[in-house]
């Protein structure tokens, strides 16, 4: 069994064909889908998909850094309230973190919201799923401050260098590896074999970041097989060995 640890199957991009998208992935052996939250606009959509595929869909709860705006307190209250009303329905707090690529207006608020959601995750003994874009130092600083035995989770869409990978792992986090590993200019394929496989989980981040040969098109969970193929090359292992170990890793993080 293969697990897609990060897929946004509930967003508008899949409105017309999400059932086929799920079936196509299942035919390829992908049987569990972890859905990272964005903000309150998507909560109903996530629960709807979960109700339709209760054995396949696994929900996360959280406020995405790109959705940290003037109303962040309201949004954060929504996350907290959901945690109280549905304590058993969530498998992680995510995706949370910092994104300074699009907009730096709410930089301080992003930090505050990230910190508060890490505290929430610890309270419920849940892993965190981190989104980090153009903000590695800022995210690292916060993680180092909150680091203890209760901090664990996934650094989603890892695209950094070897030193950054090792730093993240030393903080008790796994690396989420997706389409970027198949990109010619992605670079992570050049050193990943030096990172022990028990630190890696698979993700698509669908509908974004489709792997080669679908780069630039809509991504979907079935394309995870192209990421597995590339990882098998990078680690010089069989695809089955990649699947086996990364599934063990994902199950451990999400406590399945
Ligand atoms: Zn995402």
PDB file of C-alpha atoms and ligand atoms in Angstrom:
ATOM      1  CA  UNK A   1       0.000   0.000   0.000  1.00  0.00           C
ATOM      2  CA  UNK A   2       1.158   3.496  -0.914  1.00  0.00           C
ATOM      3  CA  UNK A   3       0.270   6.627   1.072  1.00  0.00           C
ATOM      4  CA  UNK A   4       0.011  10.122  -0.408  1.00  0.00           C
ATOM      5  CA  UNK A   5       0.832  12.159   2.700  1.00  0.00           C
ATOM      6  CA  UNK A   6      -0.099  15.501   1.132  1.00  0.00           C
ATOM      7  CA  UNK A   7      -2.850  15.965  -1.440  1.00  0.00           C
ATOM      8  CA  UNK A   8      -5.508  18.654  -1.819  1.00  0.00           C
ATOM      9  CA  UNK A   9      -8.128  16.485  -3.523  1.00  0.00           C
ATOM     10  CA  UNK A  10     -10.946  18.692  -2.195  1.00  0.00           C
ATOM     11  CA  UNK A  11     -10.015  21.902  -4.063  1.00  0.00           C
ATOM     12  CA  UNK A  12     -11.884  23.352  -7.058  1.00  0.00           C
ATOM     13  CA  UNK A  13      -9.416  21.875  -9.569  1.00  0.00           C
ATOM     14  CA  UNK A  14     -10.949  18.434  -8.927  1.00  0.00           C
ATOM     15  CA  UNK A  15     -14.616  19.424  -8.801  1.00  0.00           C
ATOM     16  CA  UNK A  16     -15.588  17.747 -12.065  1.00  0.00           C
ATOM     17  CA  UNK A  17     -13.665  14.480 -11.744  1.00  0.00           C
ATOM     18  CA  UNK A  18     -12.490  13.876  -8.150  1.00  0.00           C
ATOM     19  CA  UNK A  19     -14.055  10.402  -8.051  1.00  0.00           C
ATOM     20  CA  UNK A  20     -12.075   9.313 -11.101  1.00  0.00           C
ATOM     21  CA  UNK A  21      -8.957  10.933  -9.645  1.00  0.00           C
ATOM     22  CA  UNK A  22      -9.340   8.871  -6.467  1.00  0.00           C
ATOM     23  CA  UNK A  23     -10.018   5.682  -8.445  1.00  0.00           C
ATOM     24  CA  UNK A  24      -7.012   6.215 -10.718  1.00  0.00           C
ATOM     25  CA  UNK A  25      -4.786   6.566  -7.665  1.00  0.00           C
ATOM     26  CA  UNK A  26      -6.254   3.477  -6.001  1.00  0.00           C
ATOM     27  CA  UNK A  27      -5.612   1.446  -9.143  1.00  0.00           C
ATOM     28  CA  UNK A  28      -1.939   2.363  -8.761  1.00  0.00           C
ATOM     29  CA  UNK A  29      -1.921   1.121  -5.165  1.00  0.00           C
ATOM     30  CA  UNK A  30      -2.340   4.466  -3.426  1.00  0.00           C
ATOM     31  CA  UNK A  31      -4.878   3.652  -0.744  1.00  0.00           C
ATOM     32  CA  UNK A  32      -4.597   6.447   1.795  1.00  0.00           C
ATOM     33  CA  UNK A  33      -4.761  10.186   1.178  1.00  0.00           C
ATOM     34  CA  UNK A  34      -3.828  12.803   3.745  1.00  0.00           C
ATOM     35  CA  UNK A  35      -5.609  16.098   3.180  1.00  0.00           C
ATOM     36  CA  UNK A  36      -3.825  19.208   4.466  1.00  0.00           C
ATOM     37  CA  UNK A  37      -6.096  22.099   5.418  1.00  0.00           C
ATOM     38  CA  UNK A  38      -5.840  25.617   3.958  1.00  0.00           C
ATOM     39  CA  UNK A  39      -8.406  27.785   5.755  1.00  0.00           C
ATOM     40  CA  UNK A  40     -12.056  27.850   6.863  1.00  0.00           C
ATOM     41  CA  UNK A  41     -13.327  28.229   3.284  1.00  0.00           C
ATOM     42  CA  UNK A  42     -12.381  24.621   2.614  1.00  0.00           C
ATOM     43  CA  UNK A  43     -13.523  22.912   5.807  1.00  0.00           C
ATOM     44  CA  UNK A  44     -16.887  21.752   4.441  1.00  0.00           C
ATOM     45  CA  UNK A  45     -15.288  20.486   1.236  1.00  0.00           C
ATOM     46  CA  UNK A  46     -12.774  18.435   3.213  1.00  0.00           C
ATOM     47  CA  UNK A  47     -15.452  16.834   5.395  1.00  0.00           C
ATOM     48  CA  UNK A  48     -17.577  16.098   2.327  1.00  0.00           C
ATOM     49  CA  UNK A  49     -14.745  14.190   0.654  1.00  0.00           C
ATOM     50  CA  UNK A  50     -13.995  12.369   3.909  1.00  0.00           C
ATOM     51  CA  UNK A  51     -17.637  11.278   4.246  1.00  0.00           C
ATOM     52  CA  UNK A  52     -17.605   9.950   0.688  1.00  0.00           C
ATOM     53  CA  UNK A  53     -14.352   7.990   1.179  1.00  0.00           C
ATOM     54  CA  UNK A  54     -14.133   7.430   4.952  1.00  0.00           C
ATOM     55  CA  UNK A  55     -11.558   4.634   4.683  1.00  0.00           C
ATOM     56  CA  UNK A  56      -9.272   6.468   2.285  1.00  0.00           C
ATOM     57  CA  UNK A  57      -9.307  10.118   3.376  1.00  0.00           C
ATOM     58  CA  UNK A  58      -7.462  11.384   6.438  1.00  0.00           C
ATOM     59  CA  UNK A  59      -7.988  14.965   7.507  1.00  0.00           C
ATOM     60  CA  UNK A  60      -5.611  17.588   8.812  1.00  0.00           C
ATOM     61  CA  UNK A  61      -6.644  20.778  10.568  1.00  0.00           C
ATOM     62  CA  UNK A  62      -4.781  24.061  10.341  1.00  0.00           C
ATOM     63  CA  UNK A  63      -4.313  27.507   8.859  1.00  0.00           C
ATOM     64  CA  UNK A  64      -2.009  27.751   5.826  1.00  0.00           C
ATOM     65  CA  UNK A  65       0.532  30.622   6.047  1.00  0.00           C
ATOM     66  CA  UNK A  66      -0.757  32.101   2.761  1.00  0.00           C
ATOM     67  CA  UNK A  67      -4.167  32.436   4.424  1.00  0.00           C
ATOM     68  CA  UNK A  68      -2.776  34.424   7.370  1.00  0.00           C
ATOM     69  CA  UNK A  69      -4.377  37.825   6.727  1.00  0.00           C
ATOM     70  CA  UNK A  70      -6.031  40.558   8.786  1.00  0.00           C
ATOM     71  CA  UNK A  71      -8.660  38.062  10.021  1.00  0.00           C
ATOM     72  CA  UNK A  72      -6.079  35.563  11.313  1.00  0.00           C
ATOM     73  CA  UNK A  73      -7.499  35.518  14.833  1.00  0.00           C
ATOM     74  CA  UNK A  74     -10.886  34.470  13.525  1.00  0.00           C
ATOM     75  CA  UNK A  75      -9.296  31.786  11.338  1.00  0.00           C
ATOM     76  CA  UNK A  76      -7.229  30.470  14.205  1.00  0.00           C
ATOM     77  CA  UNK A  77     -10.325  30.324  16.416  1.00  0.00           C
ATOM     78  CA  UNK A  78     -11.939  28.180  13.698  1.00  0.00           C
ATOM     79  CA  UNK A  79      -9.015  25.733  13.840  1.00  0.00           C
ATOM     80  CA  UNK A  80      -9.194  25.541  17.639  1.00  0.00           C
ATOM     81  CA  UNK A  81     -12.972  25.082  17.610  1.00  0.00           C
ATOM     82  CA  UNK A  82     -12.725  22.264  15.034  1.00  0.00           C
ATOM     83  CA  UNK A  83     -10.182  20.526  17.215  1.00  0.00           C
ATOM     84  CA  UNK A  84     -12.610  20.668  20.148  1.00  0.00           C
ATOM     85  CA  UNK A  85     -15.663  19.552  18.162  1.00  0.00           C
ATOM     86  CA  UNK A  86     -13.879  16.802  16.155  1.00  0.00           C
ATOM     87  CA  UNK A  87     -10.930  15.665  18.292  1.00  0.00           C
ATOM     88  CA  UNK A  88     -10.826  12.209  16.657  1.00  0.00           C
ATOM     89  CA  UNK A  89     -11.145  13.295  13.023  1.00  0.00           C
ATOM     90  CA  UNK A  90      -7.739  14.890  12.544  1.00  0.00           C
ATOM     91  CA  UNK A  91      -4.407  13.165  12.023  1.00  0.00           C
ATOM     92  CA  UNK A  92      -2.165  16.237  11.942  1.00  0.00           C
ATOM     93  CA  UNK A  93      -2.038  19.992  12.307  1.00  0.00           C
ATOM     94  CA  UNK A  94      -1.234  21.234   8.822  1.00  0.00           C
ATOM     95  CA  UNK A  95      -0.378  22.748   6.695  1.00  0.00           C
ATOM     96  CA  UNK A  96       1.201  25.388   8.846  1.00  0.00           C
ATOM     97  CA  UNK A  97       4.408  27.399   8.610  1.00  0.00           C
ATOM     98  CA  UNK A  98       5.656  30.420   6.741  1.00  0.00           C
ATOM     99  CA  UNK A  99       5.552  31.658   3.158  1.00  0.00           C
ATOM    100  CA  UNK A 100       7.449  34.826   2.295  1.00  0.00           C
ATOM    101  CA  UNK A 101       7.432  34.193  -1.444  1.00  0.00           C
ATOM    102  CA  UNK A 102       4.060  35.724  -2.233  1.00  0.00           C
ATOM    103  CA  UNK A 103       3.601  38.312   0.460  1.00  0.00           C
ATOM    104  CA  UNK A 104       5.542  39.605   3.479  1.00  0.00           C
ATOM    105  CA  UNK A 105       2.774  41.893   4.784  1.00  0.00           C
ATOM    106  CA  UNK A 106       1.810  39.503   7.565  1.00  0.00           C
ATOM    107  CA  UNK A 107       5.279  38.233   8.438  1.00  0.00           C
ATOM    108  CA  UNK A 108       4.889  38.722  12.206  1.00  0.00           C
ATOM    109  CA  UNK A 109       1.383  37.280  12.160  1.00  0.00           C
ATOM    110  CA  UNK A 110       2.626  34.235  10.229  1.00  0.00           C
ATOM    111  CA  UNK A 111       5.200  33.586  12.961  1.00  0.00           C
ATOM    112  CA  UNK A 112       2.602  33.962  15.696  1.00  0.00           C
ATOM    113  CA  UNK A 113       0.072  31.714  13.957  1.00  0.00           C
ATOM    114  CA  UNK A 114       2.750  29.064  13.292  1.00  0.00           C
ATOM    115  CA  UNK A 115       3.850  29.064  16.948  1.00  0.00           C
ATOM    116  CA  UNK A 116       0.287  28.874  18.241  1.00  0.00           C
ATOM    117  CA  UNK A 117      -0.536  25.934  15.972  1.00  0.00           C
ATOM    118  CA  UNK A 118       2.549  24.027  17.097  1.00  0.00           C
ATOM    119  CA  UNK A 119       1.315  24.434  20.685  1.00  0.00           C
ATOM    120  CA  UNK A 120      -2.099  23.143  19.568  1.00  0.00           C
ATOM    121  CA  UNK A 121      -0.505  20.090  17.929  1.00  0.00           C
ATOM    122  CA  UNK A 122       1.415  19.271  21.084  1.00  0.00           C
ATOM    123  CA  UNK A 123      -1.736  19.605  23.171  1.00  0.00           C
ATOM    124  CA  UNK A 124      -3.430  16.925  21.058  1.00  0.00           C
ATOM    125  CA  UNK A 125      -0.256  14.842  20.516  1.00  0.00           C
ATOM    126  CA  UNK A 126      -0.511  15.349  16.759  1.00  0.00           C
ATOM    127  CA  UNK A 127       2.243  15.720  14.172  1.00  0.00           C
ATOM    128  CA  UNK A 128       2.678  19.028  12.371  1.00  0.00           C
ATOM    129  CA  UNK A 129       2.898  19.346   8.586  1.00  0.00           C
ATOM    130  CA  UNK A 130       5.059  22.309   7.680  1.00  0.00           C
ATOM    131  CA  UNK A 131       4.821  24.534   4.620  1.00  0.00           C
ATOM    132  CA  UNK A 132       7.959  26.625   4.187  1.00  0.00           C
ATOM    133  CA  UNK A 133       8.697  28.824   1.187  1.00  0.00           C
ATOM    134  CA  UNK A 134      11.456  31.445   1.125  1.00  0.00           C
ATOM    135  CA  UNK A 135      11.435  31.321   4.922  1.00  0.00           C
ATOM    136  CA  UNK A 136      13.820  28.555   5.949  1.00  0.00           C
ATOM    137  CA  UNK A 137      15.741  30.575   8.562  1.00  0.00           C
ATOM    138  CA  UNK A 138      12.571  31.983  10.109  1.00  0.00           C
ATOM    139  CA  UNK A 139      10.919  28.563  10.307  1.00  0.00           C
ATOM    140  CA  UNK A 140      14.060  26.968  11.695  1.00  0.00           C
ATOM    141  CA  UNK A 141      14.337  29.599  14.417  1.00  0.00           C
ATOM    142  CA  UNK A 142      10.804  28.873  15.593  1.00  0.00           C
ATOM    143  CA  UNK A 143      11.270  25.094  15.421  1.00  0.00           C
ATOM    144  CA  UNK A 144      14.460  25.287  17.472  1.00  0.00           C
ATOM    145  CA  UNK A 145      12.610  27.235  20.157  1.00  0.00           C
ATOM    146  CA  UNK A 146       9.728  24.789  20.419  1.00  0.00           C
ATOM    147  CA  UNK A 147      11.813  21.649  19.964  1.00  0.00           C
ATOM    148  CA  UNK A 148      11.136  18.922  22.531  1.00  0.00           C
ATOM    149  CA  UNK A 149      10.076  15.262  22.526  1.00  0.00           C
ATOM    150  CA  UNK A 150       6.526  16.313  21.567  1.00  0.00           C
ATOM    151  CA  UNK A 151       7.628  17.950  18.329  1.00  0.00           C
ATOM    152  CA  UNK A 152       7.261  15.652  15.321  1.00  0.00           C
ATOM    153  CA  UNK A 153       5.834  15.688  11.837  1.00  0.00           C
ATOM    154  CA  UNK A 154       6.670  16.365   8.208  1.00  0.00           C
ATOM    155  CA  UNK A 155       8.552  19.155   6.493  1.00  0.00           C
ATOM    156  CA  UNK A 156       6.376  19.149   3.403  1.00  0.00           C
ATOM    157  CA  UNK A 157       7.734  19.713  -0.133  1.00  0.00           C
ATOM    158  CA  UNK A 158      11.352  19.692   0.939  1.00  0.00           C
ATOM    159  CA  UNK A 159      13.512  21.457  -1.675  1.00  0.00           C
ATOM    160  CA  UNK A 160      16.572  22.495   0.352  1.00  0.00           C
ATOM    161  CA  UNK A 161      20.163  21.275   0.512  1.00  0.00           C
ATOM    162  CA  UNK A 162      21.767  18.410   2.409  1.00  0.00           C
ATOM    163  CA  UNK A 163      22.647  20.493   5.483  1.00  0.00           C
ATOM    164  CA  UNK A 164      19.073  21.775   5.702  1.00  0.00           C
ATOM    165  CA  UNK A 165      17.758  18.221   5.364  1.00  0.00           C
ATOM    166  CA  UNK A 166      19.952  17.068   8.232  1.00  0.00           C
ATOM    167  CA  UNK A 167      18.908  20.031  10.354  1.00  0.00           C
ATOM    168  CA  UNK A 168      15.226  19.226   9.841  1.00  0.00           C
ATOM    169  CA  UNK A 169      15.757  15.554  10.685  1.00  0.00           C
ATOM    170  CA  UNK A 170      17.634  16.492  13.863  1.00  0.00           C
ATOM    171  CA  UNK A 171      14.479  18.330  14.967  1.00  0.00           C
ATOM    172  CA  UNK A 172      12.463  15.087  14.807  1.00  0.00           C
ATOM    173  CA  UNK A 173      10.842  15.789  11.450  1.00  0.00           C
ATOM    174  CA  UNK A 174      10.564  13.749   8.239  1.00  0.00           C
ATOM    175  CA  UNK A 175      11.039  15.109   4.727  1.00  0.00           C
ATOM    176  CA  UNK A 176       8.026  15.154   2.411  1.00  0.00           C
ATOM    177  CA  UNK A 177       9.338  14.333  -1.065  1.00  0.00           C
ATOM    178  CA  UNK A 178       7.254  15.048  -4.155  1.00  0.00           C
ATOM    179  CA  UNK A 179       7.456  16.069  -7.796  1.00  0.00           C
ATOM    180  CA  UNK A 180      10.497  18.313  -7.316  1.00  0.00           C
ATOM    181  CA  UNK A 181      12.711  15.208  -7.038  1.00  0.00           C
ATOM    182  CA  UNK A 182      11.930  14.512 -10.717  1.00  0.00           C
ATOM    183  CA  UNK A 183      12.761  18.060 -11.901  1.00  0.00           C
ATOM    184  CA  UNK A 184      15.996  18.592 -13.820  1.00  0.00           C
ATOM    185  CA  UNK A 185      16.770  21.709 -11.743  1.00  0.00           C
ATOM    186  CA  UNK A 186      15.273  20.328  -8.522  1.00  0.00           C
ATOM    187  CA  UNK A 187      18.729  19.383  -7.147  1.00  0.00           C
ATOM    188  CA  UNK A 188      17.499  17.286  -4.202  1.00  0.00           C
ATOM    189  CA  UNK A 189      18.036  14.097  -6.265  1.00  0.00           C
ATOM    190  CA  UNK A 190      21.801  14.766  -6.089  1.00  0.00           C
ATOM    191  CA  UNK A 191      22.171  14.171  -2.322  1.00  0.00           C
ATOM    192  CA  UNK A 192      19.004  12.408  -1.165  1.00  0.00           C
ATOM    193  CA  UNK A 193      20.711   9.001  -1.256  1.00  0.00           C
ATOM    194  CA  UNK A 194      22.836  10.222   1.672  1.00  0.00           C
ATOM    195  CA  UNK A 195      19.694  10.768   3.744  1.00  0.00           C
ATOM    196  CA  UNK A 196      18.515   7.459   5.277  1.00  0.00           C
ATOM    197  CA  UNK A 197      15.195   6.379   3.779  1.00  0.00           C
ATOM    198  CA  UNK A 198      13.493   6.167   7.170  1.00  0.00           C
ATOM    199  CA  UNK A 199      13.347   9.983   7.089  1.00  0.00           C
ATOM    200  CA  UNK A 200      11.348  10.210   3.858  1.00  0.00           C
ATOM    201  CA  UNK A 201       7.606  10.214   3.168  1.00  0.00           C
ATOM    202  CA  UNK A 202       5.872  10.440  -0.220  1.00  0.00           C
ATOM    203  CA  UNK A 203       3.584  13.254  -1.294  1.00  0.00           C
ATOM    204  CA  UNK A 204       2.162  14.790  -4.455  1.00  0.00           C
ATOM    205  CA  UNK A 205       0.862  18.171  -3.193  1.00  0.00           C
ATOM    206  CA  UNK A 206      -1.806  17.755  -5.892  1.00  0.00           C
ATOM    207  CA  UNK A 207      -2.989  19.779  -7.790  1.00  0.00           C
ATOM    208  CA  UNK A 208       0.415  21.525  -7.639  1.00  0.00           C
ATOM    209  CA  UNK A 209       3.963  20.455  -8.575  1.00  0.00           C
ATOM    210  CA  UNK A 210       3.215  17.582 -10.935  1.00  0.00           C
ATOM    211  CA  UNK A 211       6.242  15.317 -11.456  1.00  0.00           C
ATOM    212  CA  UNK A 212       7.938  14.766 -14.812  1.00  0.00           C
ATOM    213  CA  UNK A 213       6.469  13.810 -17.339  1.00  0.00           C
ATOM    214  CA  UNK A 214       3.432  15.849 -16.259  1.00  0.00           C
ATOM    215  CA  UNK A 215       5.322  18.915 -15.045  1.00  0.00           C
ATOM    216  CA  UNK A 216       3.269  22.080 -15.469  1.00  0.00           C
ATOM    217  CA  UNK A 217      -0.040  20.227 -15.688  1.00  0.00           C
ATOM    218  CA  UNK A 218      -2.570  19.488 -12.947  1.00  0.00           C
ATOM    219  CA  UNK A 219      -1.057  17.049 -10.492  1.00  0.00           C
ATOM    220  CA  UNK A 220      -2.999  14.097  -9.056  1.00  0.00           C
ATOM    221  CA  UNK A 221      -2.251  11.379  -6.510  1.00  0.00           C
ATOM    222  CA  UNK A 222      -1.841   8.641  -9.160  1.00  0.00           C
ATOM    223  CA  UNK A 223       1.332  10.436 -10.319  1.00  0.00           C
ATOM    224  CA  UNK A 224       2.998   9.400  -7.064  1.00  0.00           C
ATOM    225  CA  UNK A 225       4.309   6.374  -8.983  1.00  0.00           C
ATOM    226  CA  UNK A 226       6.624   8.694 -10.954  1.00  0.00           C
ATOM    227  CA  UNK A 227       8.067   9.998  -7.703  1.00  0.00           C
ATOM    228  CA  UNK A 228       8.550   6.432  -6.452  1.00  0.00           C
ATOM    229  CA  UNK A 229      10.309   5.494  -9.714  1.00  0.00           C
ATOM    230  CA  UNK A 230      12.719   8.402  -9.333  1.00  0.00           C
ATOM    231  CA  UNK A 231      13.406   7.610  -5.658  1.00  0.00           C
ATOM    232  CA  UNK A 232      14.168   3.992  -6.592  1.00  0.00           C
ATOM    233  CA  UNK A 233      16.851   5.317  -8.972  1.00  0.00           C
ATOM    234  CA  UNK A 234      18.218   7.785  -6.421  1.00  0.00           C
ATOM    235  CA  UNK A 235      18.493   5.166  -3.650  1.00  0.00           C
ATOM    236  CA  UNK A 236      19.356   2.306  -6.002  1.00  0.00           C
ATOM    237  CA  UNK A 237      16.553   0.219  -4.502  1.00  0.00           C
ATOM    238  CA  UNK A 238      13.497  -1.449  -5.977  1.00  0.00           C
ATOM    239  CA  UNK A 239      10.253   0.502  -6.152  1.00  0.00           C
ATOM    240  CA  UNK A 240       8.765  -1.973  -3.683  1.00  0.00           C
ATOM    241  CA  UNK A 241      11.496  -1.249  -1.161  1.00  0.00           C
ATOM    242  CA  UNK A 242      10.815   2.499  -1.503  1.00  0.00           C
ATOM    243  CA  UNK A 243       7.081   1.917  -1.027  1.00  0.00           C
ATOM    244  CA  UNK A 244       7.519  -0.400   1.939  1.00  0.00           C
ATOM    245  CA  UNK A 245       9.775   1.906   3.944  1.00  0.00           C
ATOM    246  CA  UNK A 246       7.981   5.183   3.175  1.00  0.00           C
ATOM    247  CA  UNK A 247       4.626   3.614   4.114  1.00  0.00           C
ATOM    248  CA  UNK A 248       6.073   2.467   7.433  1.00  0.00           C
ATOM    249  CA  UNK A 249       7.364   6.018   7.995  1.00  0.00           C
ATOM    250  CA  UNK A 250       4.019   7.631   7.191  1.00  0.00           C
ATOM    251  CA  UNK A 251       2.050   5.235   9.397  1.00  0.00           C
ATOM    252  CA  UNK A 252       4.377   5.952  12.270  1.00  0.00           C
ATOM    253  CA  UNK A 253       3.971   9.716  11.985  1.00  0.00           C
ATOM    254  CA  UNK A 254       0.207   9.615  11.648  1.00  0.00           C
ATOM    255  CA  UNK A 255      -0.128   6.944  14.348  1.00  0.00           C
ATOM    256  CA  UNK A 256      -1.942   4.376  12.201  1.00  0.00           C
TER     257      UNK A 256
HETATM  258 ZN1  LIG B   1      -0.097  21.731   0.306  1.00  0.00          ZN
END
